[in-house]
Amino acid sequence: MENLLRVRDLKTSFFTYAGEVRAVDGVSFEVAVGEAVAIVGESGCGKSVTAMSLLRLIPEPGKVLAGSVELGGRDLLRLKEREMRHVRGNDISMVFQDPMTSLNPVLTIGTQLAEAIRQHQKVEKDKARARAIETLEMVKIPSPDKRLAQYPHQLSGGMRQRVMMAMALSCHPRLVIADEPTTSLDVTIQAQIIELLKEIKKATGMSIILITHNLGVVAGLATRVIVMYAGKIVEYGPVKEIYQIPQHPYTWGLLKSVPRLDAAEKRRLVPIYGQPPDLLKPPAGCRFHPRCDHAMKVCREKEAPFVPVNGNGEHRVACWLQHPAAPAVAGFKKGVPA
Amino acid sequence: MSVGGGGNGEILVRVENLKKWFPVAAAGLSFAAKREWVQAVDDVSFEIAKGETLGLVGESGCGKTTVGRTVARLYEPTAGKVVFDGQSIYELPAEEMRQVRRKIQMIFQDPYASLNPRMTVGDIVGEPIDINRLATGEARKNRIFELLETVGLNREHASRFPHEFSGGQRQRIGLARSLAADPSFIICDEPISALDVSIQAQVVNMLQDLQEKMGLTYLFIAHDLAMVKHISNRVAVMYLGKIVEVADGYELYAHPVHPYTTALLSAIPIPDPGVEEERRRIILEGDVPSPINPPSGCHFRTRCRLAQPVCSEKEPELVDRGAGQKVACWVT
Ligand SMILES: Nc1ncnc2c1ncn2[C@@H]1O[C@H](COP(=O)(O)OP(=O)(O)OP(=O)(O)O)[C@@H](O)[C@H]1O
Ligand SMILES: Nc1ncnc2c1ncn2[C@@H]1O[C@H](COP(=O)(O)OP(=O)(O)OP(=O)(O)O)[C@@H](O)[C@H]1O
Ligand code: SF4
Ligand code: SF4
Ligand SMILES: [Mg+2]
Ligand SMILES: [Mg+2]
């Protein structure tokens, strides 16, 4: 698969009065053309900051400190702001969690869509209107011509989220970053939106980065999954391997702490004890060690290297249990033949 | 009626034909205009056995919170009856209601908004003890410590303030506070929705442990059907102010009868790529209609794939289909 995006050793910090918050601390991954990659992890682990760093939209007092973000061979972190503006909207666009905060309440849907289209492409006013209707059709909004005259508050939550998606798609970007696009929506609407993303991906060949903490949503849409914990990627791999042979105790925890709808009998949930660390002073060694049932001496002292789980290197994990000298853990299957 | 593992069969809460309508603020000054109502809860009936958990699910705005608040008599009902432990609570005079209120507690989705930021955790937990004059002095203090320990916090936390705690810990504080009045029935309104998945499991396990230890009865409101199925003995599915199906959670998943239940179940993602690949979704078109003028007949008919002419003419009743499963549908 041809890579569209290649992120290397990305580091982003917030310089607050209390000190440096290392929100993203050395993150590397790729997104192939036409692929959906999911970023999962608990609140505060750095998912949104990762996405905002790719687009260079980090607010004060934050700063991208290091790394590279290559899109089609160009490092976005080195572009001039003017060139970057062109990238946002034309190459990469973003859908946010709460559509109400990103739609302008005093402008009609039509005005906002046409503006988004005209900002990035030189088209006549009535052409822009036709394109706006087209994009609303693409996201399956019924009677789109009537919707153009409506204001955001006149639409339901699911409909607003689809308008946001229409805006993001209006310029045919190569990559859409969807940051928790369904979190505030009902499951029925969530299913509509996910289904829609799948269809559009198939029809247009665009790539998607999907940020979520819902492992279920990921299972149906993503081809690859990135598991983040406390500003770092702890596991990374093809979706099936992440669910079938997860290697990191944090990934196990995420999978075991939610009940499955299709569970045939009651089993007690297995929580992850404690809570994620304060990124002002993350724990030494493996950042997960204070919550890990398998923590060893080495885990408290040294960070675990990010190692391949199997031969092809597609599935990687940062955990000392991978070390040949580590003790065996019950129920843990290490790797599969490549 | 069959009740699942938790209950011993004795009914603690019986809700009969409960209605809660809210008046709609009239637009303009037209006095002639007919008064309009949000029919938030419209003729809902259910029972909960002692020690049982009844789950209540449904899309946003279907009336779950209103059911919870009206059953707790935080809202006065428009019509209907709630019998709690043998007493018809809407008929009780103030003093007797105060005694009952102590037995019915509610915990909320947003643990932060429901805790007074200027009170210490000890005083927050102690407030119901004071209001109900359950203990004073040393005994009060010990009771507070005991409650904090019951929910997995410790006595040192008593002197701190809510903002010093994480979301999961705040939910524990809220729970300790509702336990302080020694309730028998707790209405949990989306108690875990705002929490991270790993913390959700901590809180759910604790709710289950407390139920076992103290014989509590729960009404568990949430929109996460997988979690509701996990924690409940029976699950009631609501749509636009009405209960459309009630059944044992596993039964409901294995044999959903109402078309809305079927659609709702099929919308829920399962964390397993193999299963997801094979699944065929029923995508519900459109949005939930307004509860101000809900569709005639069956409220679900505007989105139902199986709707027949009869569905718009007459409202289907919740009918027993055997094995404790009740369904309100003309067709299925
Ligand atoms: N403007 C800011 N100032 C200071 N710290 C910030 C700021 N924005 C984010 N952070 C910190 O960066 C870290 C990562 O935040 P981020 O928003 O990426 O988390 P997330 O994984 O998206 O969480 P969520 O699931 O809650 O959206 C957090 O610890 C957060 O406190
Ligand atoms: N105090 C009120 N005054 C007027 N209308 C109300 C009031 N409370 C609720 N409603 C309306 O009643 C209906 C049911 O609301 P309710 O809060 O019970 O839904 P819910 O199922 O709890 O939804 P959610 O999942 O979003 O919490 C909604 O249409 C709501 O707008
Ligand atoms: S490195 Fe050690 S502490 Fe970290 S996840 Fe692996 S076993 Fe647990
Ligand atoms: S009564 Fe009719 S409209 Fe309502 S759920 Fe049944 S088939 Fe559908
Ligand atoms: Mg975020
Ligand atoms: Mg509610």
Short mmCIF file of C-alpha atoms in Angstrom, two decimals, chain B residues 29-175:
data_model
loop_
_atom_site.label_atom_id
_atom_site.label_comp_id
_atom_site.label_asym_id
_atom_site.label_seq_id
_atom_site.Cartn_x
_atom_site.Cartn_y
_atom_site.Cartn_z
CA LEU B 29 -49.05 36.37 22.40
CA SER B 30 -51.84 34.46 20.77
CA PHE B 31 -54.12 33.68 23.70
CA ALA B 32 -56.37 31.68 21.46
CA ALA B 33 -53.58 29.25 20.68
CA LYS B 34 -54.16 25.75 21.95
CA ARG B 35 -51.88 24.85 24.80
CA GLU B 36 -49.17 22.48 23.59
CA TRP B 37 -47.42 19.81 25.63
CA VAL B 38 -44.14 17.94 25.47
CA GLN B 39 -45.35 14.42 26.08
CA ALA B 40 -42.07 13.42 27.70
CA VAL B 41 -43.46 10.34 29.44
CA ASP B 42 -46.75 9.03 28.16
CA ASP B 43 -48.45 6.15 29.88
CA VAL B 44 -45.52 4.14 31.15
CA SER B 45 -45.93 1.11 33.41
CA PHE B 46 -43.34 -1.25 34.89
CA GLU B 47 -42.38 -3.07 38.05
CA ILE B 48 -39.07 -3.64 39.76
CA ALA B 49 -38.58 -6.48 42.24
CA LYS B 50 -36.57 -6.11 45.42
CA GLY B 51 -32.88 -6.54 44.70
CA GLU B 52 -33.44 -6.38 40.97
CA THR B 53 -31.94 -4.01 38.37
CA LEU B 54 -34.20 -2.75 35.65
CA GLY B 55 -32.34 -1.13 32.77
CA LEU B 56 -33.94 1.69 30.81
CA VAL B 57 -32.56 2.47 27.35
CA GLY B 58 -33.54 4.61 24.39
CA GLU B 59 -32.36 7.49 22.26
CA SER B 60 -31.74 10.96 23.58
CA GLY B 61 -34.96 12.76 24.45
CA CYS B 62 -37.13 9.64 24.68
CA GLY B 63 -37.99 10.41 28.31
CA LYS B 64 -35.62 8.29 30.42
CA THR B 65 -34.55 11.04 32.80
CA THR B 66 -38.12 12.25 33.12
CA VAL B 67 -39.21 8.74 34.13
CA GLY B 68 -36.45 8.64 36.74
CA ARG B 69 -37.21 12.05 38.18
CA THR B 70 -40.95 11.51 38.25
CA VAL B 71 -40.62 8.12 39.93
CA ALA B 72 -38.45 9.81 42.58
CA ARG B 73 -41.14 12.52 42.80
CA LEU B 74 -38.63 15.20 41.93
CA TYR B 75 -41.32 16.04 39.36
CA GLU B 76 -45.01 15.91 40.15
CA PRO B 77 -46.69 13.55 37.69
CA THR B 78 -49.31 14.62 35.16
CA ALA B 79 -51.11 11.35 35.76
CA GLY B 80 -50.45 7.85 37.02
CA LYS B 81 -49.34 6.14 40.15
CA VAL B 82 -46.10 4.97 41.74
CA VAL B 83 -46.32 2.42 44.52
CA PHE B 84 -43.11 2.16 46.49
CA ASP B 85 -42.83 -0.50 49.16
CA GLY B 86 -46.60 -0.66 49.41
CA GLN B 87 -47.19 3.11 49.58
CA SER B 88 -48.68 5.15 46.77
CA ILE B 89 -46.15 7.96 46.96
CA TYR B 90 -47.97 10.74 45.08
CA GLU B 91 -50.73 10.59 47.69
CA LEU B 92 -48.39 10.93 50.65
CA PRO B 93 -48.44 14.08 52.78
CA ALA B 94 -45.17 16.00 53.09
CA GLU B 95 -43.90 14.44 56.31
CA GLU B 96 -44.43 10.86 55.16
CA MET B 97 -42.98 11.70 51.76
CA ARG B 98 -39.83 12.86 53.51
CA GLN B 99 -39.41 9.39 55.01
CA VAL B 100 -39.90 7.77 51.60
CA ARG B 101 -37.64 10.22 49.82
CA ARG B 102 -34.79 9.01 51.99
CA LYS B 103 -35.33 5.49 50.67
CA ILE B 104 -35.30 6.57 47.02
CA GLN B 105 -32.04 8.13 45.91
CA MET B 106 -30.84 9.32 42.54
CA ILE B 107 -27.33 9.52 41.07
CA PHE B 108 -26.62 11.58 38.01
CA GLN B 109 -24.54 11.61 34.85
CA ASP B 110 -22.43 14.61 35.69
CA PRO B 111 -20.88 13.90 39.05
CA TYR B 112 -19.31 17.32 39.18
CA ALA B 113 -22.40 19.43 38.63
CA SER B 114 -24.22 17.55 41.35
CA LEU B 115 -21.60 18.15 44.04
CA ASN B 116 -21.36 21.50 45.82
CA PRO B 117 -17.85 22.77 45.01
CA ARG B 118 -17.58 24.75 48.25
CA MET B 119 -18.32 21.84 50.55
CA THR B 120 -15.79 19.28 51.69
CA VAL B 121 -16.36 15.70 50.63
CA GLY B 122 -17.13 14.85 54.26
CA ASP B 123 -19.89 17.45 54.45
CA ILE B 124 -21.30 16.47 51.07
CA VAL B 125 -21.59 12.87 52.20
CA GLY B 126 -22.76 13.96 55.65
CA GLU B 127 -25.57 16.23 54.43
CA PRO B 128 -28.23 13.50 54.06
CA ILE B 129 -27.24 12.27 57.53
CA ASP B 130 -27.92 15.74 58.94
CA ILE B 131 -31.12 16.33 57.00
CA ASN B 132 -32.56 13.05 58.13
CA ARG B 133 -31.03 13.40 61.61
CA LEU B 134 -29.49 9.97 61.37
CA ALA B 135 -26.38 10.64 63.47
CA THR B 136 -24.40 13.40 65.15
CA GLY B 137 -20.88 14.02 66.49
CA GLU B 138 -18.55 11.05 66.56
CA ALA B 139 -21.15 8.66 65.17
CA ARG B 140 -21.73 10.97 62.20
CA LYS B 141 -18.02 11.18 61.50
CA ASN B 142 -17.58 7.43 61.66
CA ARG B 143 -20.55 6.91 59.39
CA ILE B 144 -18.98 9.25 56.81
CA PHE B 145 -15.68 7.37 56.97
CA GLU B 146 -17.50 4.09 56.61
CA LEU B 147 -19.41 5.35 53.55
CA LEU B 148 -16.24 6.63 51.90
CA GLU B 149 -14.59 3.27 52.45
CA THR B 150 -17.66 1.47 51.10
CA VAL B 151 -17.23 3.20 47.75
CA GLY B 152 -13.49 2.64 47.60
CA LEU B 153 -12.32 6.04 48.85
CA ASN B 154 -10.60 6.59 52.18
CA ARG B 155 -11.16 8.70 55.28
CA GLU B 156 -8.42 11.17 54.36
CA HIS B 157 -10.59 12.22 51.42
CA ALA B 158 -13.23 13.64 53.76
CA SER B 159 -11.46 16.96 54.22
CA ARG B 160 -10.86 17.56 50.50
CA PHE B 161 -12.98 19.36 47.90
CA PRO B 162 -14.68 17.85 44.82
CA HIS B 163 -12.39 19.56 42.29
CA GLU B 164 -9.45 17.61 43.67
CA PHE B 165 -10.95 14.36 42.40
CA SER B 166 -11.16 12.62 39.03
CA GLY B 167 -14.48 11.90 37.31
CA GLY B 168 -14.65 8.33 38.57
CA GLN B 169 -13.85 9.41 42.12
CA ARG B 170 -16.51 12.11 41.97
CA GLN B 171 -19.04 9.53 40.91
CA ARG B 172 -18.02 7.55 43.99
CA ILE B 173 -18.54 10.61 46.18
CA GLY B 174 -22.02 11.03 44.71
CA LEU B 175 -22.71 7.38 45.41
#
